[in-house]
CSV table of C-alpha atoms and ligand atoms in Angstrom, one decimal:
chain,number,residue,atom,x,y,z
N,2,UNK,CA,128.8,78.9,87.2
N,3,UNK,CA,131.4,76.6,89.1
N,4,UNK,CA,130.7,73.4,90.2
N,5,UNK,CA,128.3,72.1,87.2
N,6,UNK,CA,124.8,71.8,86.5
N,7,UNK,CA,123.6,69.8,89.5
N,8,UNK,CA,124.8,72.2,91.3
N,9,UNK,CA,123.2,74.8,89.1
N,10,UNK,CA,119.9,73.3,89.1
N,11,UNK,CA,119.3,72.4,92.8
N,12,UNK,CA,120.5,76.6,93.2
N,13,UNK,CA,117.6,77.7,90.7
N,14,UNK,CA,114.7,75.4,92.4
N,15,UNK,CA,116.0,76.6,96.3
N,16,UNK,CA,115.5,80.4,94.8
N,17,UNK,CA,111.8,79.7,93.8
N,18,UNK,CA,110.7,79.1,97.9
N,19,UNK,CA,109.3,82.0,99.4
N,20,UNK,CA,111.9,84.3,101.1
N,21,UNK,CA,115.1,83.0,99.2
N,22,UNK,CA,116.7,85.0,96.5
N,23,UNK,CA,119.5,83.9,94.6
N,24,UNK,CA,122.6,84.8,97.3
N,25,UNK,CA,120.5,82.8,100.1
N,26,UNK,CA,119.5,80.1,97.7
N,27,UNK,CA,123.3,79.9,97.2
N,28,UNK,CA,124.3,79.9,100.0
N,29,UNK,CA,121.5,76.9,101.4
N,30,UNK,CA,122.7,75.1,98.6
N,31,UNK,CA,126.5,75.2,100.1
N,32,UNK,CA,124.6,74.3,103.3
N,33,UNK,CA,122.7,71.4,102.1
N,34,UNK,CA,126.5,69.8,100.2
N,35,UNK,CA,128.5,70.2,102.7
N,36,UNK,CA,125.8,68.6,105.8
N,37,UNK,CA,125.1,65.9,103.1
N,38,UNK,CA,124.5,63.2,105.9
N,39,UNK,CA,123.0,65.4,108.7
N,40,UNK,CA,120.8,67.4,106.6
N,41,UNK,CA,120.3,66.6,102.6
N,42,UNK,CA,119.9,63.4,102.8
N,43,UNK,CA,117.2,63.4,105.6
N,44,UNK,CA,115.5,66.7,103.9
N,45,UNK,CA,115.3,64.7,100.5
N,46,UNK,CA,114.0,62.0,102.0
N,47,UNK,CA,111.3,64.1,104.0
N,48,UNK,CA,110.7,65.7,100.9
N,49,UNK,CA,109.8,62.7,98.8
N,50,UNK,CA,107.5,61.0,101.7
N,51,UNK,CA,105.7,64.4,101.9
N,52,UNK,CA,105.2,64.8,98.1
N,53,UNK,CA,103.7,60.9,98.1
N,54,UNK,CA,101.6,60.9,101.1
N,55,UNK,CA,100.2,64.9,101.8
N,56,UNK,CA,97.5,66.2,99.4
N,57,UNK,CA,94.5,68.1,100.0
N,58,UNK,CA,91.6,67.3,102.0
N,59,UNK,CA,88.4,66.2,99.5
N,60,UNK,CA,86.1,68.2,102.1
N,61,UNK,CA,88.0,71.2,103.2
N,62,UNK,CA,91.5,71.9,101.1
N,63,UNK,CA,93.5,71.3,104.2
N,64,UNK,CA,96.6,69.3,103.6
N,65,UNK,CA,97.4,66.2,105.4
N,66,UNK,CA,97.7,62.2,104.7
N,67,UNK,CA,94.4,61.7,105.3
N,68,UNK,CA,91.1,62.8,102.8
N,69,UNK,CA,89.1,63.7,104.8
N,70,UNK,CA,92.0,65.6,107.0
N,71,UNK,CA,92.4,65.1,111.0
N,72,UNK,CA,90.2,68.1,111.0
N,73,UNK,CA,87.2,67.1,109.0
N,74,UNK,CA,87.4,63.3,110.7
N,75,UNK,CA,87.5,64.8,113.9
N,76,UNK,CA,84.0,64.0,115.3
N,77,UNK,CA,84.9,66.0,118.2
N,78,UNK,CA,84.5,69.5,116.2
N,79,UNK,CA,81.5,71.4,115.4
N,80,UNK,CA,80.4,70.6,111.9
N,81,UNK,CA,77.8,73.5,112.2
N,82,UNK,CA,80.6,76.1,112.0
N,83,UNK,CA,83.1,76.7,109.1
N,84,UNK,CA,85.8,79.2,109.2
N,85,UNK,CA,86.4,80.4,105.5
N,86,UNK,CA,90.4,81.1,105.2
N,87,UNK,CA,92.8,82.1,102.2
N,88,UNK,CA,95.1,79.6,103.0
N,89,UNK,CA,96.5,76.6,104.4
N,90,UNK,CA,98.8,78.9,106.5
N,91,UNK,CA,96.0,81.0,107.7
N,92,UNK,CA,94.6,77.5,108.6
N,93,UNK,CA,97.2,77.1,110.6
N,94,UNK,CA,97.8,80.5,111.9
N,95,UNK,CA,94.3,79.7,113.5
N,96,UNK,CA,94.8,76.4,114.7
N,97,UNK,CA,97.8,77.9,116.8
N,98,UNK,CA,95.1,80.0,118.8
N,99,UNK,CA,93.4,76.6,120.2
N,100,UNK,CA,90.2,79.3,120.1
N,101,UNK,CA,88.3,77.5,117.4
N,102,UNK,CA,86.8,74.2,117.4
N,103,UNK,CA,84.7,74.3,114.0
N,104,UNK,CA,85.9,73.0,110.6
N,105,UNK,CA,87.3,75.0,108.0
N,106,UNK,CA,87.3,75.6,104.0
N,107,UNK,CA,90.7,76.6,102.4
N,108,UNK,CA,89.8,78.9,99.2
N,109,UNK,CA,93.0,78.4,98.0
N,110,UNK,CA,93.8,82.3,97.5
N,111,UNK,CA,91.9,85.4,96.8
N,112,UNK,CA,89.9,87.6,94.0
N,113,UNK,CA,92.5,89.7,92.7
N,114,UNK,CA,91.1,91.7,88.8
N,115,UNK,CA,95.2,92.8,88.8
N,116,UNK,CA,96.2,89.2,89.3
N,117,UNK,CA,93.6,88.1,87.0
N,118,UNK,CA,91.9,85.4,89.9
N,119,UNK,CA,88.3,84.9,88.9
N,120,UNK,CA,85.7,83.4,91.4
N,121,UNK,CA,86.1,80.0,89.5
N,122,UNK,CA,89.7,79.7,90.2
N,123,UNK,CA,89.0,79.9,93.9
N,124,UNK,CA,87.2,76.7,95.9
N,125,UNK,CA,83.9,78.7,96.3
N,126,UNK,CA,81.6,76.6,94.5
N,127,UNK,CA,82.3,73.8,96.8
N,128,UNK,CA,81.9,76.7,99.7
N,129,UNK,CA,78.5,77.7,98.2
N,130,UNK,CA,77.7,73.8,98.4
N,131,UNK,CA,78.5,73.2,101.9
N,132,UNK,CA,77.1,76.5,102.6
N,133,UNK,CA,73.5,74.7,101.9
N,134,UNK,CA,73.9,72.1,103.9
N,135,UNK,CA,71.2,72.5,107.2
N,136,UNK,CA,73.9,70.9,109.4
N,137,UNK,CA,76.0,74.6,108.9
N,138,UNK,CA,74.7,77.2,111.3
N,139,UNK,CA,77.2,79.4,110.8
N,140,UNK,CA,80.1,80.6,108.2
N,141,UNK,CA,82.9,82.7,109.5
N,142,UNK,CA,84.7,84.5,106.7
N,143,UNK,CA,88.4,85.0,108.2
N,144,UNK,CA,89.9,86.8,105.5
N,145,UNK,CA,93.0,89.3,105.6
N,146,UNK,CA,92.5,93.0,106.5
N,147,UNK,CA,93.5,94.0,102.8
N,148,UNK,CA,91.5,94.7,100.2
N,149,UNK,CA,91.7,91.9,98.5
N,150,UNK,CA,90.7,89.9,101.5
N,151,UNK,CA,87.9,92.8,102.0
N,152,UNK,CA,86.3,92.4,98.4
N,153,UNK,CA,86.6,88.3,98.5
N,154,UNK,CA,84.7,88.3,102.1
N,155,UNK,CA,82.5,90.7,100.3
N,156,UNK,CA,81.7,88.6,96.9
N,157,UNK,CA,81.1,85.4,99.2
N,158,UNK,CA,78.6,87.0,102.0
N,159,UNK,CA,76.7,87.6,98.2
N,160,UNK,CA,77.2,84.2,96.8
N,161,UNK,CA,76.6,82.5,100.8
N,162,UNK,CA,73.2,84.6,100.6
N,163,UNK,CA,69.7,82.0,100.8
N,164,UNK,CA,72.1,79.8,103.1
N,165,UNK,CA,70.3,79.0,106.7
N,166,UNK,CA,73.7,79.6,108.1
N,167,UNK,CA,74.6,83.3,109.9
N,168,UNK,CA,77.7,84.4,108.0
N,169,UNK,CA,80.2,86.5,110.3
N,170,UNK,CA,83.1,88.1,110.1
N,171,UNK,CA,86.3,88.2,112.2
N,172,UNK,CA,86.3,91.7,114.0
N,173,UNK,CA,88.3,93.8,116.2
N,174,UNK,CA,92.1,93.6,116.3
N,175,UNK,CA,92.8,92.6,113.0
N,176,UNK,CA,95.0,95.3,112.0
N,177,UNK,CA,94.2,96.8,108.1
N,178,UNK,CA,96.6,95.1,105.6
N,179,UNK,CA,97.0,92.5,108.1
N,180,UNK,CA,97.6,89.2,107.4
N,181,UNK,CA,96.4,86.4,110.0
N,182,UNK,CA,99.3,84.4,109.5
N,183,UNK,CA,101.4,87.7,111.0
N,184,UNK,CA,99.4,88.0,113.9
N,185,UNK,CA,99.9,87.0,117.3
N,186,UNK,CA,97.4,84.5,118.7
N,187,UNK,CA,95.8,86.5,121.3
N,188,UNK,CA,95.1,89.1,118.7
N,189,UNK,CA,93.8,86.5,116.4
N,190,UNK,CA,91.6,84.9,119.4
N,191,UNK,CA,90.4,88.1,120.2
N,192,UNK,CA,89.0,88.6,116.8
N,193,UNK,CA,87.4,85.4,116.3
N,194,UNK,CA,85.6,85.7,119.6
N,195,UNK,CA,84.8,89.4,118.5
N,196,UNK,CA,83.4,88.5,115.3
N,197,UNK,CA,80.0,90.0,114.0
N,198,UNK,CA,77.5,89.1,111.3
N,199,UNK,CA,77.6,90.2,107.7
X,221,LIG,ZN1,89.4,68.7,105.7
């Protein structure tokens, strides 16, 4: 490879985001050296303050510089209601809808036998914790449309069972093999408004 093993290296780690092969990786790299002041300098330097000051919220598994997150601080949201999502980018996905005012609990993925995720790999045990809390009224489990999402929502309505809170699902409009993070918001809102008990 021309142009050494910097060079090399900084090619490799661009390839291992989401959505960049090795010919985009290659060419972002080329971007990156040749807007060294405009852009690589500022995006290490972003880079490094993000890795130092974001990590996951203690309560939820949100990210943000604060433990608790904005979202569990917020006194102004109902602590009664948690919305149960895969992600931090279905957190988000959500948030983008301004339709939900309740807290949230990131599991960090889903049950998958073919990908070898077992329940303990996932942040249900705190979910099953916080689920026992008489404060919670009401779980909403916001998983994908797929099958996986189908069989986690499925395996926590039997682990969230004995809880005092109602545990719902979202409903209409939530297309099958759809992911919330592909959805538009009034879709998303539609659902979540829609949603029914399990
Ligand atoms: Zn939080």
């Amino acid at each position: 490879m021309a142009g050494g093993p910097e060079i090399e290296r900084l090619i490799q780690l661009l390839a291992k985001l989401p959505g960049l092969g090795p010919r985009s990786a290659r060419r972002a790299a080329l971007h990156l050296l040749n807007r060294r002041e405009q852009v690589m300098a500022p995006l290490a330097a972003a880079l490094a303050a993000a890795a130092t000051a974001i990590r996951p919220c203690g309560i939820c598994g949100n990210l943000d510089t604060g433990d608790p997150c904005a979202i569990c601080a917020d006194d102004r949201r109902d602590a009664g209601v948690i919305c149960v999502v895969e992600s931090v980018a279905d957190l988000w996905a959500i948030e983008r809808t301004r339709s939900f005012t309740g807290r949230y609990h990131v599991l960090g993925g889903l049950l998958s036998a073919l990908d070898g995720v077992r329940p303990e790999d996932l942040s249900i045990a705190a979910l099953v914790a916080r689920g026992r809390s008489p404060d919670v009224a009401e779980i909403i489990l916001a998983m994908n449309a797929t099958v996986e999402g189908q069989s986690t929502a499925h395996y926590l309505a039997d682990r969230l069972e004995g809880s005092n809170a109602r545990i719902s699902r979202l409903a209409h409009g939530v297309p099958i093999g759809g992911e919330l993070d592909y959805i538009d918001e009034g879709t998303l809102t539609a659902a979540l408004s829609a949603r029914r008990q399990v």
